[in-house]
Coordinates of C-alpha atoms and ligand atoms in Angstrom, one line a residue:
M1 CA -0.1 15.6 -36.3
T2 CA -3.7 14.6 -35.6
D3 CA -5.2 15.9 -32.3
P4 CA -5.4 12.7 -30.2
F5 CA -8.6 14.2 -28.7
S6 CA -10.4 14.4 -32.0
E7 CA -12.4 11.6 -33.5
A8 CA -9.8 11.0 -36.1
G9 CA -7.1 11.0 -33.4
A10 CA -9.0 8.4 -31.4
H11 CA -9.5 6.2 -34.5
A12 CA -5.8 6.5 -35.3
L13 CA -4.9 5.3 -31.8
D14 CA -7.3 2.4 -32.2
A15 CA -5.9 1.5 -35.6
A16 CA -2.5 1.3 -34.1
D17 CA -3.7 -0.9 -31.2
P18 CA -2.1 -4.4 -31.6
L19 CA -5.1 -5.9 -29.6
R20 CA -7.8 -4.3 -31.6
A21 CA -9.1 -7.6 -33.1
L22 CA -10.1 -8.9 -29.7
R23 CA -13.1 -6.5 -29.5
D24 CA -14.7 -8.6 -32.3
E25 CA -14.6 -11.6 -29.9
F26 CA -17.2 -10.0 -27.7
L27 CA -20.9 -9.3 -27.9
I28 CA -21.3 -5.6 -27.3
P29 CA -24.9 -4.6 -26.2
R30 CA -26.6 -1.9 -28.3
H31 CA -28.4 1.2 -27.4
G32 CA -30.7 2.7 -30.0
G33 CA -29.1 0.6 -32.7
V34 CA -25.6 1.7 -31.8
E35 CA -23.0 -0.2 -29.8
Q36 CA -22.8 0.9 -26.2
A37 CA -19.6 2.4 -24.8
Y38 CA -19.4 -0.2 -22.1
F39 CA -17.2 0.7 -19.1
C40 CA -18.7 -1.7 -16.6
G41 CA -16.4 -4.6 -16.8
N42 CA -15.5 -4.0 -13.2
S43 CA -19.1 -5.2 -12.4
L44 CA -20.0 -7.6 -15.2
G45 CA -17.6 -8.2 -18.1
L46 CA -19.1 -8.6 -21.6
Q47 CA -19.9 -12.0 -23.1
P48 CA -17.2 -13.6 -25.2
K49 CA -18.7 -14.9 -28.4
G50 CA -17.1 -18.2 -27.7
A51 CA -19.0 -18.7 -24.5
R52 CA -22.1 -20.0 -26.1
A53 CA -20.4 -22.9 -27.8
H54 CA -18.9 -24.1 -24.5
V55 CA -22.3 -23.9 -22.8
E56 CA -24.0 -25.7 -25.7
E57 CA -21.3 -28.3 -25.6
V58 CA -22.3 -29.1 -22.0
L59 CA -26.0 -29.1 -22.9
D60 CA -25.5 -31.3 -25.9
K61 CA -23.3 -33.7 -23.9
W62 CA -26.0 -33.9 -21.2
A63 CA -28.6 -34.5 -23.8
T64 CA -26.7 -37.3 -25.6
E65 CA -24.5 -38.9 -23.0
A66 CA -26.3 -38.1 -19.7
V67 CA -24.4 -39.7 -16.8
E68 CA -21.7 -40.9 -19.1
G69 CA -20.7 -37.3 -19.7
H70 CA -18.7 -37.4 -16.5
F71 CA -16.2 -39.9 -18.0
T72 CA -16.5 -40.0 -21.8
G73 CA -15.6 -37.9 -24.9
Q74 CA -14.4 -34.3 -25.0
A75 CA -14.5 -32.0 -22.0
Q76 CA -15.5 -34.7 -19.5
W77 CA -17.2 -33.3 -16.4
M78 CA -15.2 -35.3 -13.8
P79 CA -12.0 -33.3 -14.5
Y80 CA -13.8 -30.3 -16.1
H81 CA -12.3 -27.8 -13.7
E82 CA -8.8 -28.9 -14.9
L83 CA -9.6 -27.4 -18.3
V84 CA -9.3 -23.9 -16.8
R85 CA -6.5 -24.6 -14.4
D86 CA -3.4 -23.7 -16.5
P87 CA -4.8 -20.6 -18.2
L88 CA -6.1 -19.4 -14.9
A89 CA -2.7 -20.0 -13.2
E90 CA -1.1 -17.9 -16.0
V91 CA -3.5 -15.0 -15.5
V92 CA -2.8 -14.8 -11.7
G93 CA 0.9 -15.7 -11.8
A94 CA 0.6 -19.0 -9.9
L95 CA 1.5 -22.6 -10.2
P96 CA -1.3 -24.7 -11.6
S97 CA -1.6 -26.6 -8.4
E98 CA -2.1 -23.4 -6.5
V99 CA -5.3 -22.4 -8.2
V100 CA -8.8 -23.8 -8.4
A101 CA -12.1 -22.6 -9.9
M102 CA -14.9 -23.3 -7.5
N103 CA -17.9 -21.9 -5.6
S104 CA -18.3 -18.1 -5.3
L105 CA -16.0 -15.5 -4.1
T106 CA -17.6 -15.0 -0.7
T107 CA -17.8 -18.8 -0.2
N108 CA -14.1 -19.2 -1.0
L109 CA -13.3 -16.4 1.4
H110 CA -15.1 -18.3 4.2
L111 CA -13.4 -21.5 3.3
M112 CA -10.0 -19.8 3.3
M113 CA -10.7 -18.2 6.7
V114 CA -11.7 -21.5 8.2
S115 CA -8.3 -22.8 7.3
F116 CA -6.1 -19.7 7.6
Y117 CA -7.7 -17.7 10.3
Q118 CA -6.7 -19.6 13.4
P119 CA -6.9 -17.3 16.4
T120 CA -4.7 -18.1 19.4
I121 CA -4.8 -16.6 22.9
E122 CA -2.4 -13.8 21.7
R123 CA -3.4 -13.5 18.1
T124 CA -7.1 -12.9 17.5
A125 CA -7.3 -9.9 15.2
I126 CA -8.1 -9.6 11.5
L127 CA -6.9 -6.4 9.7
V128 CA -8.9 -5.1 6.8
E129 CA -9.2 -1.8 5.0
A130 CA -11.9 0.6 6.3
G131 CA -14.7 0.7 3.7
S132 CA -14.1 -2.8 2.4
F133 CA -16.6 -4.4 0.1
P134 CA -19.7 -5.2 2.2
S135 CA -19.6 -9.0 1.5
D136 CA -16.0 -9.2 2.7
R137 CA -16.8 -7.3 5.8
Y138 CA -19.8 -9.5 6.6
A139 CA -17.8 -12.6 6.0
V140 CA -15.0 -11.4 8.3
E141 CA -17.3 -10.2 11.0
S142 CA -19.3 -13.5 10.9
Q143 CA -16.1 -15.5 11.1
L144 CA -15.1 -13.6 14.3
K145 CA -18.5 -14.1 15.8
Y146 CA -18.4 -17.8 14.8
R147 CA -15.2 -18.2 16.8
G148 CA -16.9 -16.4 19.8
L149 CA -14.7 -13.3 19.4
P150 CA -16.3 -9.8 19.6
P151 CA -15.5 -8.0 16.3
K152 CA -15.3 -4.8 18.4
H153 CA -12.0 -6.0 19.7
T154 CA -10.8 -8.2 16.9
L155 CA -11.7 -6.5 13.7
I156 CA -9.1 -3.8 12.9
E157 CA -10.2 -1.4 10.1
V158 CA -7.4 0.7 8.7
E159 CA -8.6 4.2 7.7
P160 CA -7.2 5.7 4.5
D161 CA -4.7 8.4 5.3
N162 CA -5.0 10.4 2.1
A163 CA -7.8 13.0 1.6
D164 CA -9.0 11.3 -1.6
G165 CA -9.7 8.1 0.4
T166 CA -6.6 6.2 -0.8
F167 CA -3.9 4.6 1.4
S168 CA -0.2 5.3 1.6
M169 CA 2.0 2.2 1.9
E170 CA 3.3 3.7 5.1
A171 CA -0.2 3.8 6.7
I172 CA -0.7 0.2 5.8
E173 CA 2.7 -0.8 7.2
R174 CA 2.1 1.2 10.4
A175 CA -1.2 -0.4 11.0
I176 CA 0.2 -3.9 10.6
R177 CA 3.2 -3.2 12.7
D178 CA 1.3 -1.4 15.5
N179 CA -1.0 -4.4 15.8
G180 CA 1.6 -7.0 15.0
Q181 CA 1.5 -9.0 18.2
R182 CA -2.2 -9.6 18.0
L183 CA -2.7 -10.0 14.3
A184 CA -3.8 -13.4 13.0
L185 CA -4.7 -12.3 9.5
V186 CA -4.2 -9.4 7.1
L187 CA -7.0 -9.4 4.5
W188 CA -6.4 -6.8 1.8
P189 CA -7.8 -6.0 -1.7
G190 CA -5.7 -6.2 -4.8
V191 CA -7.6 -3.2 -6.2
Q192 CA -9.9 -1.3 -3.9
Y193 CA -13.4 -1.4 -5.5
R194 CA -14.4 2.1 -4.5
T195 CA -11.2 4.1 -5.3
G196 CA -9.6 1.8 -7.9
Q197 CA -6.3 2.0 -5.9
A198 CA -4.0 -1.0 -6.6
F199 CA -1.6 -2.3 -3.9
D200 CA 1.8 -3.8 -3.8
L201 CA 0.7 -7.3 -2.7
A202 CA 4.2 -8.7 -2.3
E203 CA 5.1 -5.8 0.1
I204 CA 1.9 -6.3 2.1
A205 CA 2.5 -10.0 2.4
R206 CA 6.1 -9.4 3.4
I207 CA 5.0 -7.1 6.2
A208 CA 2.2 -9.3 7.4
H209 CA 4.6 -12.3 7.5
D210 CA 7.2 -10.2 9.3
V211 CA 4.8 -9.7 12.2
G212 CA 3.7 -13.4 12.2
A213 CA 0.3 -13.0 10.5
I214 CA -1.2 -14.7 7.5
A215 CA -1.6 -12.7 4.3
G216 CA -4.8 -13.2 2.3
F217 CA -6.0 -11.1 -0.7
D218 CA -9.3 -10.4 -2.3
L219 CA -8.6 -10.0 -6.0
A220 CA -12.1 -9.4 -7.3
H221 CA -11.1 -6.1 -9.0
A222 CA -7.5 -7.1 -9.7
V223 CA -7.7 -10.4 -11.6
G224 CA -7.7 -10.0 -15.3
N225 CA -7.0 -6.3 -14.7
L226 CA -3.5 -6.3 -13.4
P227 CA -0.7 -8.7 -14.1
L228 CA -0.5 -10.6 -10.9
R229 CA 2.4 -12.7 -9.5
L230 CA 0.6 -14.5 -6.7
H231 CA 3.1 -17.2 -6.2
D232 CA 6.0 -14.8 -5.9
S233 CA 4.0 -12.4 -3.8
G234 CA 4.1 -15.0 -1.0
A235 CA 0.4 -14.6 -0.3
D236 CA -1.0 -17.4 1.8
F237 CA -4.3 -17.4 0.0
A238 CA -6.4 -15.3 -2.4
V239 CA -9.9 -15.3 -3.7
W240 CA -11.6 -13.7 -6.6
C241 CA -14.7 -13.8 -8.9
H242 CA -14.8 -14.4 -12.6
Y243 CA -17.7 -12.3 -13.7
K244 CA -15.9 -8.9 -13.6
Y245 CA -12.8 -8.6 -15.7
L246 CA -12.7 -12.3 -16.4
N247 CA -16.0 -12.1 -18.5
A248 CA -17.3 -15.5 -17.4
G249 CA -20.9 -14.4 -17.0
P250 CA -23.3 -13.5 -14.1
G251 CA -22.6 -15.5 -11.0
A252 CA -19.8 -17.5 -12.7
V253 CA -17.8 -20.0 -10.7
A254 CA -15.1 -18.1 -8.7
G255 CA -11.4 -18.6 -8.1
C256 CA -9.1 -19.4 -5.2
F257 CA -5.4 -19.5 -4.7
V258 CA -3.5 -21.4 -1.9
H259 CA 0.2 -21.0 -1.8
E260 CA 2.3 -24.1 -2.5
R261 CA 3.7 -24.0 1.0
H262 CA 0.3 -25.0 2.3
A263 CA -0.3 -27.7 -0.3
R264 CA -0.3 -30.4 2.3
T265 CA -1.3 -28.4 5.3
Q266 CA -2.7 -30.1 8.4
R267 CA -4.8 -27.0 9.1
P268 CA -8.5 -27.6 9.7
R269 CA -10.7 -27.1 6.7
F270 CA -14.4 -27.5 5.8
A271 CA -14.2 -30.6 3.6
G272 CA -16.4 -32.1 0.9
W273 CA -15.9 -35.1 -1.4
W274 CA -14.6 -33.2 -4.4
G275 CA -11.6 -32.1 -2.3
H276 CA -10.8 -35.8 -1.7
E277 CA -7.8 -37.2 -3.5
P278 CA -9.2 -38.1 -6.9
D279 CA -7.7 -41.6 -7.3
T280 CA -9.5 -42.9 -4.2
R281 CA -12.5 -40.5 -4.1
F282 CA -14.8 -43.1 -5.5
R283 CA -14.0 -45.8 -3.0
M284 CA -16.3 -43.6 -0.9
G285 CA -14.4 -44.3 2.3
P286 CA -15.3 -42.5 5.5
E287 CA -11.8 -40.9 5.9
F288 CA -11.1 -37.6 4.1
V289 CA -7.8 -37.5 2.3
P290 CA -7.3 -34.1 0.8
T291 CA -5.9 -33.6 -2.7
P292 CA -2.6 -31.7 -2.3
G293 CA -2.9 -28.1 -3.4
A294 CA -5.8 -25.8 -4.0
D295 CA -8.0 -28.6 -5.3
G296 CA -8.2 -30.0 -1.8
W297 CA -10.5 -27.2 -0.7
Q298 CA -13.2 -28.1 -3.2
L299 CA -16.5 -29.2 -1.7
S300 CA -18.8 -30.4 -4.4
N301 CA -18.8 -31.4 -8.0
P302 CA -18.8 -28.1 -9.7
P303 CA -21.6 -26.5 -11.7
I304 CA -20.3 -27.4 -15.2
L305 CA -22.6 -24.8 -16.9
G306 CA -21.2 -22.1 -14.6
L307 CA -17.7 -23.0 -15.5
A308 CA -18.2 -23.4 -19.3
P309 CA -18.1 -19.7 -20.3
L310 CA -14.8 -19.1 -18.4
R311 CA -13.1 -21.4 -20.9
A312 CA -13.9 -18.9 -23.7
S313 CA -12.7 -15.9 -21.7
L314 CA -9.4 -17.6 -20.7
D315 CA -8.8 -18.4 -24.4
L316 CA -8.8 -14.7 -25.1
F317 CA -6.5 -13.9 -22.1
A318 CA -4.1 -16.6 -23.4
R319 CA -4.2 -15.1 -26.9
A320 CA -3.6 -11.5 -25.7
G321 CA -1.2 -12.2 -22.7
M322 CA -1.4 -10.2 -19.6
P323 CA 1.6 -8.0 -20.4
A324 CA 0.1 -6.8 -23.7
L325 CA -3.3 -6.3 -22.0
R326 CA -1.7 -4.3 -19.3
A327 CA 0.2 -2.1 -21.7
K328 CA -3.0 -1.3 -23.6
S329 CA -4.8 -0.8 -20.4
E330 CA -2.3 1.8 -19.3
R331 CA -2.7 3.6 -22.6
L332 CA -6.5 3.5 -22.6
T333 CA -6.9 4.6 -19.0
G334 CA -4.1 7.2 -19.5
Y335 CA -6.1 8.5 -22.4
L336 CA -9.2 8.9 -20.3
E337 CA -7.2 10.7 -17.6
A338 CA -5.6 13.0 -20.1
L339 CA -9.0 13.8 -21.6
I340 CA -10.4 14.6 -18.2
D341 CA -7.4 16.8 -17.4
A342 CA -7.6 18.7 -20.7
R343 CA -11.4 19.2 -20.9
L344 CA -13.3 18.1 -17.8
R345 CA -11.4 19.3 -14.8
D346 CA -14.3 21.5 -13.6
A347 CA -16.8 18.6 -13.8
L348 CA -14.9 15.5 -12.7
Q349 CA -12.3 14.9 -10.0
V350 CA -10.1 11.7 -10.4
V351 CA -10.2 9.9 -7.1
T352 CA -8.1 7.0 -8.3
P353 CA -4.3 7.4 -7.9
R354 CA -2.5 9.3 -10.7
N355 CA 0.4 6.9 -10.7
P356 CA -0.4 4.1 -13.2
A357 CA 1.5 1.7 -10.9
Q358 CA -1.2 2.3 -8.3
R359 CA -4.3 1.5 -10.3
G360 CA -5.8 -0.9 -12.8
C361 CA -8.1 0.2 -15.7
Q362 CA -10.7 1.8 -13.5
L363 CA -11.0 5.6 -12.8
S364 CA -13.3 6.6 -10.0
L365 CA -14.6 10.0 -10.9
R366 CA -16.2 12.4 -8.3
V367 CA -18.8 14.6 -9.9
A368 CA -18.4 18.3 -8.9
G369 CA -21.5 19.7 -7.3
G370 CA -22.5 16.7 -5.2
R371 CA -24.9 13.8 -5.4
E372 CA -27.7 15.3 -7.5
R373 CA -25.4 16.6 -10.2
G374 CA -23.7 13.3 -10.1
R375 CA -26.9 11.3 -10.6
A376 CA -28.0 13.7 -13.4
L377 CA -24.7 13.1 -15.2
F378 CA -24.9 9.3 -14.7
E379 CA -28.4 9.2 -16.1
F380 CA -27.5 11.4 -19.0
L381 CA -24.6 9.0 -19.9
G382 CA -27.0 6.1 -19.7
T383 CA -29.5 7.6 -22.1
H384 CA -26.5 8.1 -24.5
G385 CA -25.5 4.4 -24.3
I386 CA -22.5 5.0 -22.1
V387 CA -22.4 2.5 -19.3
G388 CA -20.4 3.1 -16.1
D389 CA -21.5 2.5 -12.6
W390 CA -22.6 4.6 -9.7
R391 CA -21.1 4.6 -6.2
E392 CA -22.8 6.7 -3.5
P393 CA -22.7 9.5 -2.8
D394 CA -21.1 11.1 -5.9
V395 CA -18.8 8.8 -7.8
I396 CA -19.0 7.3 -11.3
R397 CA -16.7 4.5 -12.0
I398 CA -15.4 4.2 -15.6
S399 CA -13.4 1.1 -16.4
P400 CA -12.0 0.9 -19.9
A401 CA -11.3 -2.9 -20.4
P402 CA -8.4 -3.5 -22.8
L403 CA -10.0 -6.6 -24.2
Y404 CA -13.0 -4.8 -25.7
N405 CA -12.9 -1.0 -25.1
T406 CA -11.4 1.5 -27.6
H407 CA -10.1 5.0 -27.6
A408 CA -13.2 6.0 -29.5
D409 CA -15.3 4.7 -26.6
V410 CA -13.3 6.8 -24.2
L411 CA -13.7 9.9 -26.4
R412 CA -17.4 9.3 -26.6
F413 CA -17.6 9.4 -22.8
A414 CA -15.7 12.6 -22.6
R415 CA -17.8 14.2 -25.4
A416 CA -21.0 13.2 -23.6
V417 CA -19.8 14.8 -20.3
E418 CA -19.0 18.0 -22.3
H419 CA -22.5 18.0 -23.8
W420 CA -24.1 17.5 -20.5
R421 CA -22.1 20.3 -18.9
A422 CA -23.2 22.7 -21.7
S423 CA -26.8 21.7 -21.4
Ligands
LIG1 C1 -17.5 -8.2 -6.5 C2 -17.0 -8.4 -5.2 C3 -17.6 -9.4 -4.3 C4 -18.8 -10.2 -4.7 O1 -18.9 -11.4 -4.0 P1 -19.7 -12.7 -4.6 O2 -19.4 -13.7 -3.5 O3 -19.0 -13.0 -5.9 O4 -21.1 -12.3 -4.7 C5 -17.0 -9.6 -3.1 N1 -15.9 -8.8 -2.7 C6 -15.4 -7.9 -3.5 C7 -14.2 -7.1 -3.0 C8 -15.9 -7.6 -4.7 O5 -15.4 -6.7 -5.5

């Protein structure tokens, strides 16, 4: 049998990959004439070749139809966001009426907190993970201040209980139950960006609801990475971006989920005309009548050029299907983990949970020897066309994306680390 850690072995694994053709649907950047080993889909996914045609379609329509483009021909702009609704609902496991592509992640998080963070005399607190993504933390803290509540008393940050910086479910449950009476909102990541740990969202939503709190999720690192079942999870809301694993381009229009049970909610919201019920929107009346479902949180007519590339990416997700992508992802990340265990244990420590059920495609790798060694390795990789990303003080994140990465890419990474270590 071929050694799976040899070049021939990696190529044999790639030849047996039922999704191997999808790589050809992406533009892979080059380094010194050779395709990069690109592991940075957790930050910016690669460009689907189909994206350009969708963008050009919008530019051409604008050139030839101008204002008429809103209502005429193919891919009309008025209902343009509806073009992504069904495939997006499929990717996140939601009803089509529960999802909408709009704004940016942080904007959507604010809009959701305006509606779903409703502090009362008894319940004022928001519970988040310690070390949450800065934008989320800024958003939460500013919401608390906006309501006149001092974050010192109302922001609960749960510390990880494991030495590697990950959380046990028991620690999360304890934190929610211990603060149950005063919790208004539990806001938790689907996959923690630093450690790559994935969480049982249904269980967290269940516990949050059990104590009478709202459950909201930030799925920036989970969407397109893990098969999600948002509707069944019972989450009240969720937000995510589309430029990471969803490959929709820098600053792409983001996503938002509002559970069906809130489709006709009377909760307050920040309103705009695009959230108005579409049949009567253009009567331009003074009274806001929200569209039932997630669409009712839209503010403005969307940036059509920012939505266009998402269509190309969602086509690829629909073609592959999340179950097959996840199966490949487990194989690919498992291969990376096995290579590290077999050959690189002295150089790299895997911070991400070892249990595949508790992670997506990303492995966070702590470089032995501290920050300077880590930086040196990171730069060495860069000069060899291997693209991961760096997290202070000593972690390199490597995220093999099942849509376009190969076992050969992963082997190339491991080989490069070996060379660096020997140098
Ligand atoms: C990537 C990411 C963001 C980015 O926010 P934008 O509003 O899209 O700029 C926010 N939160 C988390 C957890 C992220 O991973």
